[in-house]
């Protein structure tokens, strides 16, 4: 597992980084291949937040915990991410035979200025079907999902409609 530990408005000790690395590396047992994980430790006002993001082929798993101390936060975030891993694997086993059919990597970049853009995401798209994109949207737990349609080679946005159902916006550009 490739682990990236980042801090924002927070000074992490070497001991804390070692503990975080040791505990997050235990998640390797769930995966066959080498994956990337990102830990973001940050302080917002009087709260310490820890975000753990795991980048898999085809999806992104993310958990966030806020509390008084980072040592407790790492212990709280691991069960959350383990539940997501289990949910992800069972859904894939039911709906897809191989995880390699789709790919979306989301890299979170948090900007310190609250007046402007507070969060930026960078998307790497691989062609997939609407059904695969719908499954990925369910897995990441969002109300929308951006993907490259394998049939039309156009960028599409799936979104949950307020009433019921799912909508699809297909983007055309010059």
Tab-separated table of N, CA and C in Angstrom:
chain	number	residue	atom	x	y	z
A	1	UNK	N	0.850	-1.174	0.000
A	1	UNK	CA	0.000	0.000	0.000
A	1	UNK	C	0.897	1.240	0.000
A	2	UNK	N	0.544	2.174	-0.849
A	2	UNK	CA	1.253	3.451	-0.894
A	2	UNK	C	0.475	4.436	-0.043
A	3	UNK	N	1.095	4.917	1.014
A	3	UNK	CA	0.418	5.783	1.969
A	3	UNK	C	1.009	7.184	1.915
A	4	UNK	N	0.128	8.181	1.794
A	4	UNK	CA	0.527	9.587	1.788
A	4	UNK	C	-0.120	10.247	2.995
A	5	UNK	N	0.691	10.762	3.909
A	5	UNK	CA	0.175	11.446	5.096
A	5	UNK	C	0.412	12.935	4.912
A	6	UNK	N	-0.678	13.710	4.985
A	6	UNK	CA	-0.622	15.152	4.781
A	6	UNK	C	-1.253	15.846	5.983
A	7	UNK	N	-0.739	17.017	6.317
A	7	UNK	CA	-1.325	17.802	7.400
A	7	UNK	C	-1.711	19.175	6.879
A	8	UNK	N	-2.724	19.748	7.488
A	8	UNK	CA	-3.208	21.075	7.130
A	8	UNK	C	-3.567	21.788	8.430
A	9	UNK	N	-2.858	22.860	8.749
A	9	UNK	CA	-3.073	23.587	10.002
A	9	UNK	C	-2.910	22.678	11.216
A	10	UNK	N	-2.044	21.693	11.096
A	10	UNK	CA	-1.832	20.731	12.179
A	10	UNK	C	-0.393	20.241	12.126
A	11	UNK	N	0.241	20.143	13.277
A	11	UNK	CA	1.612	19.646	13.358
A	11	UNK	C	1.572	18.238	13.934
A	12	UNK	N	1.838	17.235	13.105
A	12	UNK	CA	1.805	15.837	13.538
A	12	UNK	C	3.196	15.407	13.988
A	13	UNK	N	3.252	14.750	15.130
A	13	UNK	CA	4.529	14.242	15.619
A	13	UNK	C	4.912	12.992	14.841
A	14	UNK	N	6.185	12.648	14.903
A	14	UNK	CA	6.663	11.436	14.226
A	14	UNK	C	5.995	10.193	14.813
A	15	UNK	N	5.762	10.202	16.120
A	15	UNK	CA	5.107	9.065	16.782
A	15	UNK	C	3.693	8.877	16.223
A	16	UNK	N	2.964	9.980	16.072
A	16	UNK	CA	1.610	9.908	15.521
A	16	UNK	C	1.642	9.382	14.089
A	17	UNK	N	2.580	9.866	13.287
A	17	UNK	CA	2.694	9.398	11.906
A	17	UNK	C	3.001	7.906	11.853
A	18	UNK	N	3.849	7.427	12.754
A	18	UNK	CA	4.167	5.996	12.809
A	18	UNK	C	2.939	5.169	13.178
A	19	UNK	N	2.172	5.641	14.156
A	19	UNK	CA	0.968	4.918	14.580
A	19	UNK	C	-0.053	4.887	13.450
A	20	UNK	N	-0.271	6.020	12.796
A	20	UNK	CA	-1.210	6.092	11.676
A	20	UNK	C	-0.769	5.141	10.569
A	21	UNK	N	0.508	5.165	10.238
A	21	UNK	CA	1.031	4.285	9.181
A	21	UNK	C	0.817	2.823	9.549
A	22	UNK	N	1.161	2.466	10.759
A	22	UNK	CA	1.021	1.071	11.217
A	22	UNK	C	-0.434	0.605	11.141
A	23	UNK	N	-1.354	1.440	11.603
A	23	UNK	CA	-2.764	1.043	11.630
A	23	UNK	C	-3.390	1.013	10.239
A	24	UNK	N	-3.060	1.983	9.392
A	24	UNK	CA	-3.629	2.023	8.041
A	24	UNK	C	-3.068	0.881	7.199
A	25	UNK	N	-1.820	0.536	7.397
A	25	UNK	CA	-1.204	-0.552	6.620
A	25	UNK	C	-1.871	-1.902	6.903
A	26	UNK	N	-2.558	-2.028	8.022
A	26	UNK	CA	-3.280	-3.270	8.321
A	26	UNK	C	-4.429	-3.494	7.337
A	27	UNK	N	-4.862	-2.441	6.668
A	27	UNK	CA	-5.941	-2.560	5.687
A	27	UNK	C	-5.486	-3.281	4.420
A	28	UNK	N	-4.180	-3.459	4.258
A	28	UNK	CA	-3.643	-4.148	3.080
A	28	UNK	C	-4.208	-5.557	2.932
A	29	UNK	N	-4.582	-6.158	4.027
A	29	UNK	CA	-5.075	-7.540	3.971
A	29	UNK	C	-6.363	-7.665	3.156
A	30	UNK	N	-7.057	-6.569	2.926
A	30	UNK	CA	-8.305	-6.600	2.171
A	30	UNK	C	-8.098	-6.550	0.657
A	31	UNK	N	-6.886	-6.256	0.211
A	31	UNK	CA	-6.669	-6.011	-1.207
A	31	UNK	C	-5.615	-6.940	-1.780
A	32	UNK	N	-5.841	-7.370	-3.024
A	32	UNK	CA	-4.894	-8.239	-3.711
A	32	UNK	C	-3.726	-7.451	-4.295
A	33	UNK	N	-4.029	-6.277	-4.826
A	33	UNK	CA	-3.002	-5.502	-5.500
A	33	UNK	C	-2.569	-4.311	-4.654
A	34	UNK	N	-1.535	-3.644	-5.129
A	34	UNK	CA	-1.021	-2.463	-4.458
A	34	UNK	C	-1.974	-1.303	-4.705
A	35	UNK	N	-2.404	-0.639	-3.648
A	35	UNK	CA	-3.335	0.477	-3.776
A	35	UNK	C	-2.738	1.721	-3.127
A	36	UNK	N	-3.381	2.851	-3.357
A	36	UNK	CA	-2.933	4.108	-2.778
A	36	UNK	C	-3.925	4.557	-1.715
A	37	UNK	N	-3.395	5.116	-0.646
A	37	UNK	CA	-4.221	5.652	0.426
A	37	UNK	C	-3.673	7.014	0.828
A	38	UNK	N	-4.583	7.883	1.247
A	38	UNK	CA	-4.183	9.223	1.658
A	38	UNK	C	-4.807	9.524	3.014
A	39	UNK	N	-3.989	10.000	3.943
A	39	UNK	CA	-4.467	10.421	5.252
A	39	UNK	C	-4.239	11.921	5.342
A	40	UNK	N	-5.308	12.656	5.657
A	40	UNK	CA	-5.215	14.105	5.834
A	40	UNK	C	-5.580	14.414	7.273
A	41	UNK	N	-4.635	14.995	7.999
A	41	UNK	CA	-4.876	15.426	9.375
A	41	UNK	C	-4.929	16.941	9.361
A	42	UNK	N	-6.014	17.496	9.908
A	42	UNK	CA	-6.147	18.946	9.887
A	42	UNK	C	-6.840	19.446	11.139
A	43	UNK	N	-6.615	20.703	11.422
A	43	UNK	CA	-7.260	21.358	12.559
A	43	UNK	C	-8.180	22.437	11.994
A	44	UNK	N	-9.437	22.393	12.428
A	44	UNK	CA	-10.411	23.422	12.070
A	44	UNK	C	-10.989	23.960	13.365
A	45	UNK	N	-10.685	25.193	13.670
A	45	UNK	CA	-11.065	25.830	14.931
A	45	UNK	C	-10.514	24.997	16.079
A	46	UNK	N	-11.350	24.445	16.951
A	46	UNK	CA	-10.872	23.651	18.095
A	46	UNK	C	-11.000	22.164	17.863
A	47	UNK	N	-11.258	21.759	16.630
A	47	UNK	CA	-11.495	20.352	16.315
A	47	UNK	C	-10.377	19.810	15.442
A	48	UNK	N	-9.967	18.579	15.756
A	48	UNK	CA	-8.979	17.890	14.930
A	48	UNK	C	-9.708	16.888	14.056
A	49	UNK	N	-9.462	16.944	12.747
A	49	UNK	CA	-10.130	16.053	11.801
A	49	UNK	C	-9.121	15.145	11.132
A	50	UNK	N	-9.553	13.922	10.878
A	50	UNK	CA	-8.727	12.964	10.157
A	50	UNK	C	-9.564	12.404	9.022
A	51	UNK	N	-9.046	12.502	7.803
A	51	UNK	CA	-9.719	11.953	6.627
A	51	UNK	C	-8.856	10.840	6.063
A	52	UNK	N	-9.472	9.702	5.789
A	52	UNK	CA	-8.767	8.571	5.186
A	52	UNK	C	-9.443	8.269	3.858
A	53	UNK	N	-8.678	8.333	2.780
A	53	UNK	CA	-9.180	8.072	1.439
A	53	UNK	C	-8.373	6.936	0.835
A	54	UNK	N	-9.067	5.939	0.288
A	54	UNK	CA	-8.410	4.812	-0.368
A	54	UNK	C	-8.827	4.819	-1.824
A	55	UNK	N	-7.840	4.815	-2.709
A	55	UNK	CA	-8.086	4.863	-4.146
A	55	UNK	C	-7.969	3.454	-4.710
A	56	UNK	N	-9.092	2.918	-5.155
A	56	UNK	CA	-9.142	1.590	-5.746
A	56	UNK	C	-9.362	1.710	-7.242
A	57	UNK	N	-9.138	0.626	-7.956
A	57	UNK	CA	-9.496	0.618	-9.367
A	57	UNK	C	-11.012	0.647	-9.433
A	58	UNK	N	-11.558	1.718	-9.945
A	58	UNK	CA	-12.987	1.791	-10.135
A	58	UNK	C	-13.734	2.566	-9.083
A	59	UNK	N	-13.129	2.871	-7.943
A	59	UNK	CA	-13.861	3.635	-6.943
A	59	UNK	C	-12.929	4.228	-5.904
A	60	UNK	N	-13.525	5.040	-5.057
A	60	UNK	CA	-12.807	5.704	-3.988
A	60	UNK	C	-13.572	5.467	-2.701
A	61	UNK	N	-12.880	5.059	-1.668
A	61	UNK	CA	-13.488	4.881	-0.358
A	61	UNK	C	-12.951	5.980	0.550
A	62	UNK	N	-13.853	6.625	1.314
A	62	UNK	CA	-13.435	7.757	2.120
A	62	UNK	C	-14.192	7.775	3.436
A	63	UNK	N	-13.466	8.051	4.517
A	63	UNK	CA	-14.085	8.205	5.835
A	63	UNK	C	-13.447	9.401	6.519
A	64	UNK	N	-14.246	10.101	7.302
A	64	UNK	CA	-13.778	11.293	7.999
A	64	UNK	C	-14.259	11.254	9.434
A	65	UNK	N	-13.387	11.646	10.350
A	65	UNK	CA	-13.719	11.676	11.772
A	65	UNK	C	-13.202	12.977	12.360
A	66	UNK	N	-13.998	13.582	13.228
A	66	UNK	CA	-13.577	14.794	13.933
A	66	UNK	C	-13.657	14.526	15.427
A	67	UNK	N	-12.672	15.026	16.148
A	67	UNK	CA	-12.658	14.810	17.587
A	67	UNK	C	-11.642	15.694	18.268
A	68	UNK	N	-11.395	15.380	19.546
A	68	UNK	CA	-10.484	16.189	20.348
A	68	UNK	C	-9.025	15.814	20.154
A	69	UNK	N	-8.770	14.539	19.773
A	69	UNK	CA	-7.371	14.171	19.573
A	69	UNK	C	-7.224	13.168	18.446
A	70	UNK	N	-6.107	13.279	17.757
A	70	UNK	CA	-5.858	12.507	16.543
A	70	UNK	C	-5.689	11.017	16.832
A	71	UNK	N	-5.203	10.665	18.004
A	71	UNK	CA	-5.015	9.254	18.346
A	71	UNK	C	-6.363	8.531	18.406
A	72	UNK	N	-7.366	9.192	18.965
A	72	UNK	CA	-8.714	8.601	18.984
A	72	UNK	C	-9.334	8.596	17.591
A	73	UNK	N	-9.047	9.637	16.803
A	73	UNK	CA	-9.611	9.735	15.457
A	73	UNK	C	-9.197	8.563	14.580
A	74	UNK	N	-7.937	8.141	14.657
A	74	UNK	CA	-7.490	7.028	13.816
A	74	UNK	C	-8.203	5.747	14.226
A	75	UNK	N	-8.451	5.583	15.531
A	75	UNK	CA	-9.164	4.390	15.992
A	75	UNK	C	-10.633	4.399	15.557
A	76	UNK	N	-11.201	5.572	15.385
A	76	UNK	CA	-12.599	5.682	14.966
A	76	UNK	C	-12.765	5.572	13.451
A	77	UNK	N	-11.783	6.030	12.685
A	77	UNK	CA	-11.920	6.045	11.228
A	77	UNK	C	-11.733	4.654	10.623
A	78	UNK	N	-10.918	3.815	11.241
A	78	UNK	CA	-10.648	2.486	10.677
A	78	UNK	C	-11.892	1.607	10.572
A	79	UNK	N	-12.735	1.495	11.619
A	79	UNK	CA	-13.958	0.687	11.444
A	79	UNK	C	-14.879	1.229	10.348
A	80	UNK	N	-14.928	2.546	10.200
A	80	UNK	CA	-15.760	3.137	9.152
A	80	UNK	C	-15.281	2.705	7.767
A	81	UNK	N	-13.982	2.790	7.549
A	81	UNK	CA	-13.447	2.441	6.229
A	81	UNK	C	-13.536	0.941	5.998
A	82	UNK	N	-13.391	0.136	7.050
A	82	UNK	CA	-13.515	-1.322	6.902
A	82	UNK	C	-14.935	-1.706	6.494
A	83	UNK	N	-15.942	-1.018	7.037
A	83	UNK	CA	-17.336	-1.279	6.623
A	83	UNK	C	-17.519	-0.930	5.143
A	84	UNK	N	-16.919	0.169	4.707
A	84	UNK	CA	-17.020	0.553	3.297
A	84	UNK	C	-16.316	-0.462	2.401
A	85	UNK	N	-15.176	-0.966	2.840
A	85	UNK	CA	-14.448	-1.972	2.055
A	85	UNK	C	-15.305	-3.217	1.906
A	86	UNK	N	-15.903	-3.662	3.007
A	86	UNK	CA	-16.752	-4.857	2.957
A	86	UNK	C	-17.952	-4.627	2.032
A	87	UNK	N	-18.603	-3.483	2.163
A	87	UNK	CA	-19.750	-3.139	1.308
A	87	UNK	C	-19.331	-3.092	-0.159
A	88	UNK	N	-18.194	-2.489	-0.418
A	88	UNK	CA	-17.682	-2.374	-1.785
A	88	UNK	C	-17.425	-3.750	-2.394
A	89	UNK	N	-16.761	-4.616	-1.651
A	89	UNK	CA	-16.428	-5.941	-2.186
A	89	UNK	C	-17.670	-6.787	-2.429
A	90	UNK	N	-18.648	-6.735	-1.535
A	90	UNK	CA	-19.855	-7.543	-1.748
A	90	UNK	C	-20.674	-7.016	-2.922
A	91	UNK	N	-20.752	-5.699	-3.082
A	91	UNK	CA	-21.477	-5.153	-4.236
A	91	UNK	C	-20.798	-5.526	-5.541
A	92	UNK	N	-19.469	-5.468	-5.550
A	92	UNK	CA	-18.748	-5.839	-6.764
A	92	UNK	C	-18.944	-7.308	-7.098
A	93	UNK	N	-18.924	-8.158	-6.088
A	93	UNK	CA	-19.099	-9.577	-6.334
A	93	UNK	C	-20.479	-9.862	-6.906
A	94	UNK	N	-21.474	-9.107	-6.496
A	94	UNK	CA	-22.829	-9.318	-6.982
A	94	UNK	C	-23.045	-8.756	-8.382
A	95	UNK	N	-22.457	-7.597	-8.683
A	95	UNK	CA	-22.795	-6.903	-9.924
A	95	UNK	C	-21.747	-6.969	-11.020
A	96	UNK	N	-20.486	-7.166	-10.644
A	96	UNK	CA	-19.413	-7.190	-11.645
A	96	UNK	C	-18.482	-8.356	-11.329
A	97	UNK	N	-17.980	-8.995	-12.355
A	97	UNK	CA	-17.051	-10.104	-12.127
A	97	UNK	C	-15.640	-9.591	-11.894
A	98	UNK	N	-15.320	-8.440	-12.428
A	98	UNK	CA	-13.975	-7.908	-12.280
A	98	UNK	C	-14.029	-6.429	-11.940
A	99	UNK	N	-13.208	-6.003	-11.019
A	99	UNK	CA	-13.140	-4.603	-10.631
A	99	UNK	C	-12.493	-3.761	-11.715
A	100	UNK	N	-11.745	-4.384	-12.628
A	100	UNK	CA	-10.984	-3.655	-13.638
A	100	UNK	C	-11.851	-3.006	-14.714
A	101	UNK	N	-13.159	-3.178	-14.683
A	101	UNK	CA	-14.020	-2.642	-15.725
A	101	UNK	C	-14.170	-1.125	-15.701
A	102	UNK	N	-13.933	-0.516	-14.572
A	102	UNK	CA	-14.124	0.930	-14.504
A	102	UNK	C	-13.064	1.547	-13.604
A	103	UNK	N	-12.865	2.854	-13.815
A	103	UNK	CA	-11.847	3.515	-13.009
A	103	UNK	C	-12.213	4.973	-12.802
A	104	UNK	N	-12.142	5.408	-11.559
A	104	UNK	CA	-12.297	6.819	-11.235
A	104	UNK	C	-11.452	7.084	-10.012
A	105	UNK	N	-10.515	7.964	-10.147
A	105	UNK	CA	-9.682	8.345	-9.012
A	105	UNK	C	-10.029	9.781	-8.672
A	106	UNK	N	-10.272	10.035	-7.426
A	106	UNK	CA	-10.560	11.382	-6.983
A	106	UNK	C	-9.500	11.766	-5.971
A	107	UNK	N	-8.816	12.848	-6.257
A	107	UNK	CA	-7.811	13.344	-5.326
A	107	UNK	C	-8.369	14.600	-4.686
A	108	UNK	N	-8.550	14.562	-3.381
A	108	UNK	CA	-9.066	15.726	-2.672
A	108	UNK	C	-7.949	16.726	-2.436
A	109	UNK	N	-8.246	17.970	-2.737
A	109	UNK	CA	-7.324	19.053	-2.431
A	109	UNK	C	-8.133	20.100	-1.679
A	110	UNK	N	-7.772	20.383	-0.472
A	110	UNK	CA	-8.520	21.326	0.342
A	110	UNK	C	-7.812	22.669	0.316
A	111	UNK	N	-8.546	23.696	-0.009
A	111	UNK	CA	-8.020	25.048	-0.051
A	111	UNK	C	-8.318	25.725	1.281
A	112	UNK	N	-7.375	26.478	1.812
A	112	UNK	CA	-7.548	27.094	3.120
A	112	UNK	C	-8.530	28.261	3.097
A	113	UNK	N	-8.685	28.953	1.990
A	113	UNK	CA	-9.542	30.132	1.934
A	113	UNK	C	-10.997	29.718	1.804
A	114	UNK	N	-11.821	30.131	2.791
A	114	UNK	CA	-13.233	29.756	2.772
A	114	UNK	C	-14.071	30.695	1.908
A	115	UNK	N	-13.508	31.830	1.526
A	115	UNK	CA	-14.256	32.791	0.742
A	115	UNK	C	-14.441	32.340	-0.696
A	116	UNK	N	-13.545	31.537	-1.173
A	116	UNK	CA	-13.586	31.126	-2.569
A	116	UNK	C	-13.852	29.628	-2.642
A	117	UNK	N	-13.227	28.962	-3.552
A	117	UNK	CA	-13.385	27.518	-3.716
A	117	UNK	C	-12.774	26.829	-2.499
A	118	UNK	N	-13.570	25.997	-1.825
A	118	UNK	CA	-13.083	25.345	-0.617
A	118	UNK	C	-12.558	23.947	-0.875
A	119	UNK	N	-12.987	23.337	-1.961
A	119	UNK	CA	-12.537	21.981	-2.250
A	119	UNK	C	-12.402	21.811	-3.751
A	120	UNK	N	-11.319	21.176	-4.150
A	120	UNK	CA	-11.101	20.906	-5.565
A	120	UNK	C	-10.896	19.415	-5.717
A	121	UNK	N	-11.401	18.886	-6.797
A	121	UNK	CA	-11.213	17.463	-7.081
A	121	UNK	C	-10.722	17.317	-8.506
A	122	UNK	N	-9.856	16.347	-8.699
A	122	UNK	CA	-9.323	16.063	-10.017
A	122	UNK	C	-9.800	14.667	-10.400
A	123	UNK	N	-10.380	14.548	-11.579
A	123	UNK	CA	-10.956	13.279	-11.997
A	123	UNK	C	-10.148	12.675	-13.138
A	124	UNK	N	-9.885	11.390	-13.044
A	124	UNK	CA	-9.289	10.624	-14.122
A	124	UNK	C	-10.350	9.628	-14.578
A	125	UNK	N	-10.833	9.777	-15.786
A	125	UNK	CA	-11.968	9.000	-16.247
A	125	UNK	C	-11.544	7.866	-17.165
A	126	UNK	N	-12.188	6.719	-16.982
A	126	UNK	CA	-12.018	5.580	-17.871
A	126	UNK	C	-13.409	5.242	-18.390
A	127	UNK	N	-13.546	4.869	-19.634
A	127	UNK	CA	-14.872	4.563	-20.171
A	127	UNK	C	-15.587	3.480	-19.365
A	128	UNK	N	-16.901	3.691	-19.142
A	128	UNK	CA	-17.734	2.708	-18.454
A	128	UNK	C	-19.174	2.880	-18.894
A	129	UNK	N	-19.981	1.895	-18.592
A	129	UNK	CA	-21.396	1.949	-18.949
A	129	UNK	C	-22.168	2.724	-17.884
A	130	UNK	N	-23.425	3.084	-18.223
A	130	UNK	CA	-24.280	3.774	-17.252
A	130	UNK	C	-24.513	2.917	-16.015
A	131	UNK	N	-24.708	1.605	-16.209
A	131	UNK	CA	-24.951	0.707	-15.077
A	131	UNK	C	-23.753	0.681	-14.126
A	132	UNK	N	-22.553	0.628	-14.684
A	132	UNK	CA	-21.351	0.631	-13.850
A	132	UNK	C	-21.222	1.955	-13.108
A	133	UNK	N	-21.521	3.059	-13.793
A	133	UNK	CA	-21.439	4.379	-13.168
A	133	UNK	C	-22.463	4.506	-12.039
A	134	UNK	N	-23.666	3.971	-12.240
A	134	UNK	CA	-24.692	3.995	-11.201
A	134	UNK	C	-24.227	3.211	-9.977
A	135	UNK	N	-23.602	2.044	-10.214
A	135	UNK	CA	-23.089	1.250	-9.113
A	135	UNK	C	-21.996	2.017	-8.367
A	136	UNK	N	-21.105	2.669	-9.110
A	136	UNK	CA	-20.035	3.435	-8.479
A	136	UNK	C	-20.606	4.604	-7.676
A	137	UNK	N	-21.647	5.265	-8.192
A	137	UNK	CA	-22.283	6.365	-7.479
A	137	UNK	C	-22.837	5.864	-6.148
A	138	UNK	N	-23.453	4.678	-6.161
A	138	UNK	CA	-23.966	4.089	-4.921
A	138	UNK	C	-22.832	3.757	-3.958
A	139	UNK	N	-21.727	3.248	-4.492
A	139	UNK	CA	-20.607	2.849	-3.641
A	139	UNK	C	-19.965	4.037	-2.931
A	140	UNK	N	-19.799	5.155	-3.637
A	140	UNK	CA	-19.173	6.310	-3.002
A	140	UNK	C	-20.178	7.120	-2.181
A	141	UNK	N	-21.474	6.835	-2.330
A	141	UNK	CA	-22.493	7.487	-1.520
A	141	UNK	C	-22.764	8.931	-1.900
A	142	UNK	N	-22.557	9.292	-3.158
A	142	UNK	CA	-22.818	10.661	-3.602
A	142	UNK	C	-24.152	10.738	-4.340
A	143	UNK	N	-24.627	11.963	-4.555
A	143	UNK	CA	-25.864	12.192	-5.296
A	143	UNK	C	-25.598	12.386	-6.783
A	144	UNK	N	-24.329	12.412	-7.173
A	144	UNK	CA	-23.973	12.543	-8.579
A	144	UNK	C	-22.701	11.763	-8.849
A	145	UNK	N	-22.443	11.500	-10.129
A	145	UNK	CA	-21.236	10.768	-10.510
A	145	UNK	C	-20.855	11.148	-11.932
A	146	UNK	N	-19.602	11.508	-12.139
A	146	UNK	CA	-19.102	11.915	-13.452
A	146	UNK	C	-18.331	10.744	-14.050
A	147	UNK	N	-18.622	10.423	-15.322
A	147	UNK	CA	-17.937	9.305	-15.966
A	147	UNK	C	-17.858	9.525	-17.468
A	148	UNK	N	-16.990	8.755	-18.126
A	148	UNK	CA	-16.852	8.790	-19.570
A	148	UNK	C	-17.671	7.628	-20.140
A	149	UNK	N	-18.696	7.963	-20.921
A	149	UNK	CA	-19.590	6.948	-21.469
A	149	UNK	C	-18.848	6.136	-22.521
A	150	UNK	N	-18.790	4.812	-22.327
A	150	UNK	CA	-18.039	3.954	-23.242
A	150	UNK	C	-18.680	3.864	-24.629
A	151	UNK	N	-19.985	4.116	-24.726
A	151	UNK	CA	-20.666	4.031	-26.022
A	151	UNK	C	-20.503	5.301	-26.836
A	152	UNK	N	-20.580	6.467	-26.183
A	152	UNK	CA	-20.561	7.739	-26.908
A	152	UNK	C	-19.233	8.482	-26.823
A	153	UNK	N	-18.328	8.040	-25.951
A	153	UNK	CA	-17.052	8.722	-25.695
A	153	UNK	C	-17.261	10.172	-25.264
A	154	UNK	N	-18.364	10.444	-24.562
A	154	UNK	CA	-18.643	11.777	-24.042
A	154	UNK	C	-18.700	11.715	-22.524
A	155	UNK	N	-18.415	12.844	-21.901
A	155	UNK	CA	-18.506	12.933	-20.451
A	155	UNK	C	-19.979	12.976	-20.071
A	156	UNK	N	-20.363	12.173	-19.084
A	156	UNK	CA	-21.731	12.114	-18.588
A	156	UNK	C	-21.735	12.394	-17.095
A	157	UNK	N	-22.857	12.944	-16.608
A	157	UNK	CA	-23.052	13.158	-15.178
A	157	UNK	C	-24.348	12.469	-14.784
A	158	UNK	N	-24.244	11.441	-13.955
A	158	UNK	CA	-25.435	10.810	-13.381
A	158	UNK	C	-25.783	11.570	-12.113
A	159	UNK	N	-27.085	11.787	-11.862
A	159	UNK	CA	-27.475	12.482	-10.642
A	159	UNK	C	-28.815	11.939	-10.151
A	160	UNK	N	-29.001	11.983	-8.847
A	160	UNK	CA	-30.272	11.561	-8.244
A	160	UNK	C	-31.249	12.724	-8.335
A	161	UNK	N	-32.419	12.446	-8.902
A	161	UNK	CA	-33.450	13.466	-9.015
A	161	UNK	C	-34.176	13.596	-7.682
A	162	UNK	N	-34.681	14.785	-7.391
A	162	UNK	CA	-35.328	15.023	-6.101
A	162	UNK	C	-36.553	14.147	-5.899
A	163	UNK	N	-37.371	13.992	-6.934
A	163	UNK	CA	-38.560	13.165	-6.811
A	163	UNK	C	-38.199	11.703	-6.693
A	164	UNK	N	-37.770	11.140	-7.790
A	164	UNK	CA	-37.309	9.752	-7.797
A	164	UNK	C	-36.561	9.507	-9.092
A	165	UNK	N	-35.757	8.492	-9.086
A	165	UNK	CA	-35.022	8.124	-10.283
A	165	UNK	C	-33.672	8.793	-10.390
A	166	UNK	N	-33.029	8.495	-11.507
A	166	UNK	CA	-31.691	9.013	-11.770
A	166	UNK	C	-31.691	9.699	-13.124
A	167	UNK	N	-31.040	10.855	-13.216
A	167	UNK	CA	-30.905	11.573	-14.465
A	167	UNK	C	-29.499	11.420	-15.017
A	168	UNK	N	-29.346	11.666	-16.317
A	168	UNK	CA	-28.032	11.587	-16.954
A	168	UNK	C	-27.860	12.804	-17.855
A	169	UNK	N	-26.820	13.581	-17.589
A	169	UNK	CA	-26.470	14.727	-18.429
A	169	UNK	C	-25.281	14.324	-19.272
A	170	UNK	N	-25.407	14.462	-20.601
A	170	UNK	CA	-24.290	14.156	-21.481
A	170	UNK	C	-23.693	15.465	-21.978
A	171	UNK	N	-22.398	15.638	-21.783
A	171	UNK	CA	-21.707	16.886	-22.096
A	171	UNK	C	-21.154	16.835	-23.516
A	172	UNK	N	-21.508	17.863	-24.310
A	172	UNK	CA	-20.940	18.014	-25.641
A	172	UNK	C	-20.098	19.274	-25.633
A	173	UNK	N	-18.984	19.226	-26.297
A	173	UNK	CA	-18.099	20.385	-26.343
A	173	UNK	C	-17.421	20.450	-27.694
A	174	UNK	N	-16.888	21.614	-28.021
A	174	UNK	CA	-16.216	21.811	-29.309
A	174	UNK	C	-14.760	21.492	-29.227
